[in-house]
PDB file of C-alpha atoms in Angstrom:
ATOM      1  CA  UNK A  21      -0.075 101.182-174.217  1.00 94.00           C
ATOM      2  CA  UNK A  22      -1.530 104.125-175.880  1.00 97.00           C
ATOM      3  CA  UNK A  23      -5.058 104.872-176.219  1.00 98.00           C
ATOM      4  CA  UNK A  24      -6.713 106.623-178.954  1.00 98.00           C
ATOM      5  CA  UNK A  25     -10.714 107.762-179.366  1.00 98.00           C
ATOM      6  CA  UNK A  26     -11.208 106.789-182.921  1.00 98.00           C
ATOM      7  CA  UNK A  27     -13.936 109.405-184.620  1.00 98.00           C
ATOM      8  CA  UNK A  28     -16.127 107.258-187.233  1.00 98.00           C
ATOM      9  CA  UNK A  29     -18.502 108.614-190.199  1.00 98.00           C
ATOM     10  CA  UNK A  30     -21.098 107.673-192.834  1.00 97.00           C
ATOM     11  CA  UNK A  31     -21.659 103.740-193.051  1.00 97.00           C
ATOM     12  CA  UNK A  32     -19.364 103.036-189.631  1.00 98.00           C
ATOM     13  CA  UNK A  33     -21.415 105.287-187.536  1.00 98.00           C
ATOM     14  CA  UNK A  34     -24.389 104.135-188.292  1.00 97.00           C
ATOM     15  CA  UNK A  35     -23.783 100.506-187.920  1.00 97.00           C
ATOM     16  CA  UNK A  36     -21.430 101.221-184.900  1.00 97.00           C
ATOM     17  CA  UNK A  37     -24.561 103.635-183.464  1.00 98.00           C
ATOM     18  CA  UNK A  38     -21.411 105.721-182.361  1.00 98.00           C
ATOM     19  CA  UNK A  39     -19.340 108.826-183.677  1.00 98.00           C
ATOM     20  CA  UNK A  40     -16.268 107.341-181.768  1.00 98.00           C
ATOM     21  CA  UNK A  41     -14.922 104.244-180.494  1.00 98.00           C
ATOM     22  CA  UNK A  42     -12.124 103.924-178.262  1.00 98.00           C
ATOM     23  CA  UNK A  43      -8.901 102.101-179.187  1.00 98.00           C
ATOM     24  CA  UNK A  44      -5.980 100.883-176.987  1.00 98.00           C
ATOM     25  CA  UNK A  45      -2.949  99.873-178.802  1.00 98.00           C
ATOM     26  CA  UNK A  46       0.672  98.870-178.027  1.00 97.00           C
ATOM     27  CA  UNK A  47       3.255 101.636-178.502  1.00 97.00           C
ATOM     28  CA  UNK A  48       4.955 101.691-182.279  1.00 97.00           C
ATOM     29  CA  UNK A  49       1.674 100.304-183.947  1.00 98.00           C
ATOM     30  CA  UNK A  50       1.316 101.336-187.470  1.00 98.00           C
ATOM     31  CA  UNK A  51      -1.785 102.547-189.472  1.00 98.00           C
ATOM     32  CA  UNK A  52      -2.341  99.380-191.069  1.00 98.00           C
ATOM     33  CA  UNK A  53      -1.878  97.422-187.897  1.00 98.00           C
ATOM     34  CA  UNK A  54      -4.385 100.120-186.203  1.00 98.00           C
ATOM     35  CA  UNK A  55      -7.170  99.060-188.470  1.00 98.00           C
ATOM     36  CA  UNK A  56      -6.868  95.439-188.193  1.00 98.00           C
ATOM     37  CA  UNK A  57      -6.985  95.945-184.384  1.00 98.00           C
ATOM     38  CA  UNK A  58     -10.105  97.581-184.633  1.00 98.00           C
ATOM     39  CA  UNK A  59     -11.566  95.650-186.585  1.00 98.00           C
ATOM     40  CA  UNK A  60     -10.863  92.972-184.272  1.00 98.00           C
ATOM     41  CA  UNK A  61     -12.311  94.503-181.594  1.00 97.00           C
ATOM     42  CA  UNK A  62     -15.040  95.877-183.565  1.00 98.00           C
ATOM     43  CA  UNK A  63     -16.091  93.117-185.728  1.00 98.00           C
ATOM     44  CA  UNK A  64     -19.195  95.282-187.201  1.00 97.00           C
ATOM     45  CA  UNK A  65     -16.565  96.783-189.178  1.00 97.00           C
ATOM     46  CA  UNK A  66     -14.632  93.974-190.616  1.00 98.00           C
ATOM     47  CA  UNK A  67     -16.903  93.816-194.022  1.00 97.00           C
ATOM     48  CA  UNK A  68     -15.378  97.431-194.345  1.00 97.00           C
ATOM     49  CA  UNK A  69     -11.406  97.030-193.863  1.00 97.00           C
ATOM     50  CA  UNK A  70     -10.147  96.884-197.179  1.00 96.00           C
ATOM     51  CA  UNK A  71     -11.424  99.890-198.122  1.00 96.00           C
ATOM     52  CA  UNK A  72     -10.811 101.890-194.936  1.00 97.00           C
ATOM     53  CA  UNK A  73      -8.198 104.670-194.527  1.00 97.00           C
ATOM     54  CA  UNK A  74      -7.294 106.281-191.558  1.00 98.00           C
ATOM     55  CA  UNK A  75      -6.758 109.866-191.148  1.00 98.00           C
ATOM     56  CA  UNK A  76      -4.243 111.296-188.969  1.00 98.00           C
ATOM     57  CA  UNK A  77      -4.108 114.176-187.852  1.00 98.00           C
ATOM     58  CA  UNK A  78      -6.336 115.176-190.518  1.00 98.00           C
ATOM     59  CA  UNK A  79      -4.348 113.688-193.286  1.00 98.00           C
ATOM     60  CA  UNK A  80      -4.734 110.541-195.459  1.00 98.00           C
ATOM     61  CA  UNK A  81      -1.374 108.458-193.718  1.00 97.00           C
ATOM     62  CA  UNK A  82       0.288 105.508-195.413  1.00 97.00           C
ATOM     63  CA  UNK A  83      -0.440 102.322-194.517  1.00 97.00           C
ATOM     64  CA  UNK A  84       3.656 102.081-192.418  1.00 98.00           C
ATOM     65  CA  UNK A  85       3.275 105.424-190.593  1.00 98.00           C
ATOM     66  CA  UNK A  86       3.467 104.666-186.913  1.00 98.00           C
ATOM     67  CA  UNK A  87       0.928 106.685-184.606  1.00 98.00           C
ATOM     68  CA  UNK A  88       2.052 108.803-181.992  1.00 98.00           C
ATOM     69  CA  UNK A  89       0.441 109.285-178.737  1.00 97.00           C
ATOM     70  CA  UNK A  90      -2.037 112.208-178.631  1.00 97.00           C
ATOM     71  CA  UNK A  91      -2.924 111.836-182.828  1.00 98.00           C
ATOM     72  CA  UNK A  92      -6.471 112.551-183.916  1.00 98.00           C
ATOM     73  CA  UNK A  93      -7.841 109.416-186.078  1.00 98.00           C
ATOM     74  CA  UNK A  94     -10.460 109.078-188.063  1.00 98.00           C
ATOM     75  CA  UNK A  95     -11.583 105.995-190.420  1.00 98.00           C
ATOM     76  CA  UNK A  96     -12.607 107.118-193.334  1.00 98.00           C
ATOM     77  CA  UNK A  97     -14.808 105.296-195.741  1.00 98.00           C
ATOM     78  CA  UNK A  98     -15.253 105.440-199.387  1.00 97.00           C
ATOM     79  CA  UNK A  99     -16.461 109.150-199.863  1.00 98.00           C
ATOM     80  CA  UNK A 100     -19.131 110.399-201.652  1.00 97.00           C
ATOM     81  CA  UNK A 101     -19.557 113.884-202.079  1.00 97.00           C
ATOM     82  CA  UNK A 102     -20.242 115.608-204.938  1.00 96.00           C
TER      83      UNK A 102
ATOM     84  CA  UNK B  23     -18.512 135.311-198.194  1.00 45.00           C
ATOM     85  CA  UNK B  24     -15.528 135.356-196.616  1.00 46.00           C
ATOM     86  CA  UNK B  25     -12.282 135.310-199.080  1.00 46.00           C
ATOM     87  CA  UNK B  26      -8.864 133.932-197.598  1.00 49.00           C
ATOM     88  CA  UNK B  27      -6.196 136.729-197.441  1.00 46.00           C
ATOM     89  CA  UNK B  28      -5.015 136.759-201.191  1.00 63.00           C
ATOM     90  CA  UNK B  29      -9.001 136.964-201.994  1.00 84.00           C
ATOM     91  CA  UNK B  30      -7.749 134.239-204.752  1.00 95.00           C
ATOM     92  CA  UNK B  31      -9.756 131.049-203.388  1.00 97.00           C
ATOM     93  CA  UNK B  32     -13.229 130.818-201.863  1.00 97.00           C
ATOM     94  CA  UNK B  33     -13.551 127.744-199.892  1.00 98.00           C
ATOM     95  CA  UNK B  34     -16.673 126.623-197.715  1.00 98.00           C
ATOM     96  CA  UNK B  35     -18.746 124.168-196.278  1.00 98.00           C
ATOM     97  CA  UNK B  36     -21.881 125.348-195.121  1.00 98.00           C
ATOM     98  CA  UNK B  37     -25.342 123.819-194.005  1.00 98.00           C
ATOM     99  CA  UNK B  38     -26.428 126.573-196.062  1.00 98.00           C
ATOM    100  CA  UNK B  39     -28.347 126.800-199.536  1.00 98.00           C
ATOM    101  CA  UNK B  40     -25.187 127.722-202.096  1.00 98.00           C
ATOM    102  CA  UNK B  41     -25.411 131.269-203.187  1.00 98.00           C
ATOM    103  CA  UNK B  42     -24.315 130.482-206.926  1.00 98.00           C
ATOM    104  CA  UNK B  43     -24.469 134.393-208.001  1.00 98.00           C
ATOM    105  CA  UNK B  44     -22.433 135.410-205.185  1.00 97.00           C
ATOM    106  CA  UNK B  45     -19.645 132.672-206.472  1.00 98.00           C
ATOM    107  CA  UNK B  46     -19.945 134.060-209.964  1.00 98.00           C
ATOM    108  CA  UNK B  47     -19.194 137.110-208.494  1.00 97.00           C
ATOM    109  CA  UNK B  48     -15.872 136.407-206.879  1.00 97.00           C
ATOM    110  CA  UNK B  49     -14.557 134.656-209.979  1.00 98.00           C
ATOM    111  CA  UNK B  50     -15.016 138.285-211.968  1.00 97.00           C
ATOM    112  CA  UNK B  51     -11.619 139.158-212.365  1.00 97.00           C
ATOM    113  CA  UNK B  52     -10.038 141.542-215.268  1.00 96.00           C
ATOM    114  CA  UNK B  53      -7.118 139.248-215.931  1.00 96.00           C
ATOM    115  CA  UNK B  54      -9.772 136.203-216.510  1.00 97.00           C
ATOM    116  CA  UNK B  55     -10.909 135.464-219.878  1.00 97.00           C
ATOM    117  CA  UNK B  56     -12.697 132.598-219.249  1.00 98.00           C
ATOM    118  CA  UNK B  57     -14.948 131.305-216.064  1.00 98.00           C
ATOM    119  CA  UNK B  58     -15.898 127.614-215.902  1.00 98.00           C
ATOM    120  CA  UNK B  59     -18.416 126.676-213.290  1.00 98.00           C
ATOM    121  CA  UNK B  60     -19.232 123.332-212.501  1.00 98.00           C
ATOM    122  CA  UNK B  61     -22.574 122.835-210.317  1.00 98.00           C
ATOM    123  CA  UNK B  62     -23.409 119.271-208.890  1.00 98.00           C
ATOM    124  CA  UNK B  63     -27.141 119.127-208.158  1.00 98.00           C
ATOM    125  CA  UNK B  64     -29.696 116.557-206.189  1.00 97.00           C
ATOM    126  CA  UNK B  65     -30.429 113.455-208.654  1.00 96.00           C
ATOM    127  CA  UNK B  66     -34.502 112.576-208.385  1.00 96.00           C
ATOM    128  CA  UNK B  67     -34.033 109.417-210.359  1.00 95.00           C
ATOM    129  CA  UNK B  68     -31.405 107.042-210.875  1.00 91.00           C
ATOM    130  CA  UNK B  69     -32.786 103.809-212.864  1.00 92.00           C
ATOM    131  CA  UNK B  70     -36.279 103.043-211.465  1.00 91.00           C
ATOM    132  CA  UNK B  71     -35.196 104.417-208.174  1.00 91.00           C
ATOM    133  CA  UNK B  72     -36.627 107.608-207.043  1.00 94.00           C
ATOM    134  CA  UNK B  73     -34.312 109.761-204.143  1.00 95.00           C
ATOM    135  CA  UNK B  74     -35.938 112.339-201.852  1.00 97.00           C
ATOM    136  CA  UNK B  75     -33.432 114.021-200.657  1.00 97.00           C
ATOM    137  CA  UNK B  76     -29.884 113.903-199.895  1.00 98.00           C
ATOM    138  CA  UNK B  77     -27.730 113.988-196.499  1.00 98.00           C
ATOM    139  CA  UNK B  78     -24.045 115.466-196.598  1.00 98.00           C
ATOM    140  CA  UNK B  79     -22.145 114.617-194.012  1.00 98.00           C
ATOM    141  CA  UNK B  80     -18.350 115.700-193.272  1.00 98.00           C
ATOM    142  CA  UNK B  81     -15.017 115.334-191.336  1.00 98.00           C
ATOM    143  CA  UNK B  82     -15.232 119.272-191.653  1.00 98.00           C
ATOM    144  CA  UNK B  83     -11.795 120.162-190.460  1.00 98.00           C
ATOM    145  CA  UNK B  84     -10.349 117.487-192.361  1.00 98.00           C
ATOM    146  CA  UNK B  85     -12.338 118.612-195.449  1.00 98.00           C
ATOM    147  CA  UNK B  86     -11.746 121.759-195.332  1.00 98.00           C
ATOM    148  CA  UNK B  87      -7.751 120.823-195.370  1.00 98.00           C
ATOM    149  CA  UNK B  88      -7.974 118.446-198.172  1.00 98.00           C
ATOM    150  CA  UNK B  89     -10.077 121.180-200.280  1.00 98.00           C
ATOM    151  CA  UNK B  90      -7.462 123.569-199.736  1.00 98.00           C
ATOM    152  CA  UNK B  91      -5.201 120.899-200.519  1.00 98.00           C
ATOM    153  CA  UNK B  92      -6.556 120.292-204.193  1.00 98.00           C
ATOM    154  CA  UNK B  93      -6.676 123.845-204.900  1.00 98.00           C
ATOM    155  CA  UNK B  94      -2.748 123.774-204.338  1.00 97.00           C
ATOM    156  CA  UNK B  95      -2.353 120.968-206.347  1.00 98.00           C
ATOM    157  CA  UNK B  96      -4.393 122.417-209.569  1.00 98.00           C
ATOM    158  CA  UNK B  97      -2.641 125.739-208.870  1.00 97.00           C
ATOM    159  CA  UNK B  98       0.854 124.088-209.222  1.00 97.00           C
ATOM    160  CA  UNK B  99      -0.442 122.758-212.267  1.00 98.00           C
ATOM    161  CA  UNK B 100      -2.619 125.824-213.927  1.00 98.00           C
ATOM    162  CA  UNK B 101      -2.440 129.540-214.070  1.00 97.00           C
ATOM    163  CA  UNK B 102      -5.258 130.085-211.983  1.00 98.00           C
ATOM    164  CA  UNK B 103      -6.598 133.665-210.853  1.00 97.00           C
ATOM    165  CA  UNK B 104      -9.470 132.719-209.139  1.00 98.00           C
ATOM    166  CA  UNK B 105     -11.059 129.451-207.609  1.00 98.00           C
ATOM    167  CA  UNK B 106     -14.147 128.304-205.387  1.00 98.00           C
ATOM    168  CA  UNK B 107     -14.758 125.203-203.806  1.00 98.00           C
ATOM    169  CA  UNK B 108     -18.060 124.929-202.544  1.00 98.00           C
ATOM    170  CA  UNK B 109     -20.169 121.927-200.662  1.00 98.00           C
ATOM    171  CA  UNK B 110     -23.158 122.163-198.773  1.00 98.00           C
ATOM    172  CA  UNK B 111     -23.416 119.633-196.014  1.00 98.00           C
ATOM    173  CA  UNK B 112     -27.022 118.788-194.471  1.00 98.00           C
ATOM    174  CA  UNK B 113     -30.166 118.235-196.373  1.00 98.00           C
ATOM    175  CA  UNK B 114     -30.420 118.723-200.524  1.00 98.00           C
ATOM    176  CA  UNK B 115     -33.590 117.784-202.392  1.00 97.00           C
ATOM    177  CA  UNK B 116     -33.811 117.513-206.040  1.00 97.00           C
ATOM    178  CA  UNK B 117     -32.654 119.784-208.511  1.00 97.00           C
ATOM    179  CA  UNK B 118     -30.474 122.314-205.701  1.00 98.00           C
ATOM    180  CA  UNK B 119     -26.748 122.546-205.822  1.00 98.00           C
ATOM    181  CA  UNK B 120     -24.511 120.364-203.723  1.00 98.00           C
ATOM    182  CA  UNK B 121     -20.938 121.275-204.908  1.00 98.00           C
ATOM    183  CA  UNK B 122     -20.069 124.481-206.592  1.00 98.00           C
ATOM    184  CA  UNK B 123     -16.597 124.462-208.648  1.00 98.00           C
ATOM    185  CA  UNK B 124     -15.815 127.080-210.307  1.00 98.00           C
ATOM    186  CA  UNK B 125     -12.316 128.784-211.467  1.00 98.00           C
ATOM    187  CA  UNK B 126     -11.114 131.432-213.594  1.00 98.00           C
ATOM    188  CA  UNK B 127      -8.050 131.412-216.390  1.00 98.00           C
ATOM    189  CA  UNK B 128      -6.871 133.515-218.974  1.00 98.00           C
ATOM    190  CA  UNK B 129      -7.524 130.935-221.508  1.00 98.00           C
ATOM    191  CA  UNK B 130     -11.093 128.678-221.361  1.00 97.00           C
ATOM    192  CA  UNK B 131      -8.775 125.669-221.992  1.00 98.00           C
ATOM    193  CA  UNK B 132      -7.224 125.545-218.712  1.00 98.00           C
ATOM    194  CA  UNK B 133     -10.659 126.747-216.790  1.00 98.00           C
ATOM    195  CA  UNK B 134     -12.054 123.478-218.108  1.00 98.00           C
ATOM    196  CA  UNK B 135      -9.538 121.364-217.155  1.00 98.00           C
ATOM    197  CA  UNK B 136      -9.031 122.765-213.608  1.00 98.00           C
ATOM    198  CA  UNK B 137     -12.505 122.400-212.815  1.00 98.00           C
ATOM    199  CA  UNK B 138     -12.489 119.457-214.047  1.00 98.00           C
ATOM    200  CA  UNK B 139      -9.551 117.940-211.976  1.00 98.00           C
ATOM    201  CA  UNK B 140     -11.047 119.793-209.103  1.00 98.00           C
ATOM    202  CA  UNK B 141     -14.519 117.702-208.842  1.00 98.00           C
ATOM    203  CA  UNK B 142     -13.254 114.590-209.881  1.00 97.00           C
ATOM    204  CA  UNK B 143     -10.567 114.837-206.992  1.00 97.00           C
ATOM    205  CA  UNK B 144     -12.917 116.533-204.385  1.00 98.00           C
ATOM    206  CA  UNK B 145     -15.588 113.052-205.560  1.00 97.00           C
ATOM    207  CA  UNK B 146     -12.639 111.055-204.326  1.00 96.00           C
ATOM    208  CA  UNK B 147     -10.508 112.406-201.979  1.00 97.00           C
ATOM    209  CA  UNK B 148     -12.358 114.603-199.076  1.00 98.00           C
ATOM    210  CA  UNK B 149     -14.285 113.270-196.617  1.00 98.00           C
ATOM    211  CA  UNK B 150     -17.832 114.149-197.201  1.00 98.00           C
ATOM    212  CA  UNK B 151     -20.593 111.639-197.346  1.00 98.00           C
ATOM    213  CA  UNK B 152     -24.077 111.385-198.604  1.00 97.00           C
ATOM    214  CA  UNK B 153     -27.214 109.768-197.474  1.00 97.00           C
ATOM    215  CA  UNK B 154     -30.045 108.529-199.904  1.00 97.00           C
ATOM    216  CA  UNK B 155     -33.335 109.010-198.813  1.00 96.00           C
ATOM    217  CA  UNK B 156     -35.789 106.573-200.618  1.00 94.00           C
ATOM    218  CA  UNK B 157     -39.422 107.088-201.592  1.00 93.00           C
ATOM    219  CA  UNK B 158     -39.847 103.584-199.457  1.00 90.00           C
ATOM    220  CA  UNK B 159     -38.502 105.304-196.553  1.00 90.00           C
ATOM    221  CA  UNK B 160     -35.193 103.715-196.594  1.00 93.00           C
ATOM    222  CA  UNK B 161     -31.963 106.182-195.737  1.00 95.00           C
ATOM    223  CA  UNK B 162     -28.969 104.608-197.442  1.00 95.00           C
ATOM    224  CA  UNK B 163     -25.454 105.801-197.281  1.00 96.00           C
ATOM    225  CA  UNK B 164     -24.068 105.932-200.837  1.00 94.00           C
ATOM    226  CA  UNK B 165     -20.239 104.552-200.629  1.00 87.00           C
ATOM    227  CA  UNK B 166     -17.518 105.723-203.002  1.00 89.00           C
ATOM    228  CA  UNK B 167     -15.594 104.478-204.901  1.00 81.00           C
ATOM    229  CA  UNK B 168     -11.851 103.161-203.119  1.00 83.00           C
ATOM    230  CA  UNK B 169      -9.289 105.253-204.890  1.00 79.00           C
ATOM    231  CA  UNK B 170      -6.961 103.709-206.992  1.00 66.00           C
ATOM    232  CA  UNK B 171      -4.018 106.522-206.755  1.00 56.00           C
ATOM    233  CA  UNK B 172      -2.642 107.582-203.911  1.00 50.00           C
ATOM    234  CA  UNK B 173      -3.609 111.167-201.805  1.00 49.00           C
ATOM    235  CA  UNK B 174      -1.231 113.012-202.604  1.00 46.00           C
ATOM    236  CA  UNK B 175      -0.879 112.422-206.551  1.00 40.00           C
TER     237      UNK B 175
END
């Protein structure tokens, strides 16, 4: 198992009440797999999935990549600055 | 301000008020014979709704990176001598600056268009978000729109 501490913004932080949740996942999960996962285990968020990316590493990552223990990840939500 | 080393690009995120004079300043270059500047301000009304002020938020490292990012990208694609990327993150209230994007060409044509591609891709690609706050006292995040293209085109 791996475990990652998932940093959240905007819309998920406020209806999560958190900056970070924390995510175990099996070993050779991909990005897309990594957000269904949390949103199963964090249903507040499931409204959001289909527009969620994940960051890793600081980087926008395609929905195959497999995570590697020790990556930063972030969901990021529709942005809006400007 | 602090300019990276080749004092080409001026990128920052600041809780501070944007100093729009000082920007002007780094984009004076001899070579330059045209400067756009593109200045997003603080909406009061949209419709019937009145706004208060804003709240930027941002994955700062993360933004920071993708910034730099889209200046690469619109320097691959334009002969750019001088750019700035600006946001300020924290509270805005009507009427002051939020984004600053400015860059300097030989030729206007390409100043436009740069700048241009700059906002548009800094609106949808880096990880900043704002907060509405309503005359009735609501705070509402504003959400994006999901981007059709992928990051990196």
């Amino acid at each position: 198992m791996l475990s990652f501490k998932v940093q959240l913004f905007s819309v998920l932080k406020s209806k999560l009440k958190a900056d970070s949740i924390d995510l175990e996942t099996p070993e050779g999960i991909s990005v897309s797999e990594f957000l269904d996962l949390a949103c199963v285990q964090y249903p507040t968020m499931e409204p959001y999935r289909r527009v969620m990316r994940l960051a890793v590493n600081q980087t926008y990552s395609e929905d195959a990549h497999i995570l590697q223990d020790g990556d930063e990840v972030a969901i990021i939500t529709p942005v809006s600055g400007g | 301000m602090v300019a990276d080393e080749s004092r080409k690009r001026l990128v920052q995120l600041s809780y501070d008020r944007i100093d729009i004079p000082a920007a002007y300043q780094f984009l004076q270059t001899p070579g330059a014979g045209g400067v756009a500047v593109f200045v997003g301000t603080a909406r009061q009304w949209t419709g019937e709704r009145e706004t208060l002020s804003l709240t930027y938020e941002s994955y700062e490292p993360m933004a920071f990176k993708e910034m730099h990012r889209l200046i690469d990208t619109a320097d691959g694609k334009w002969p750019i001598q001088r750019v700035c990327l600006l946001h300020k993150l924290g509270e805005v209230h009507p009427a002051e600056a939020s984004v600053l994007v400015g860059v300097a060409t030989a030729h206007r044509a390409e100043a436009f268009v740069a700048c241009r591609f700059l906002i548009d891709q800094l609106k949808a690609q880096v990880p900043i978000w704002k907060q509405e706050r309503l005359t009735d006292g609501q705070k509402v995040w504003v959400e994006g729109n999901y981007p059709s293209k992928s990051p990196n085109s």
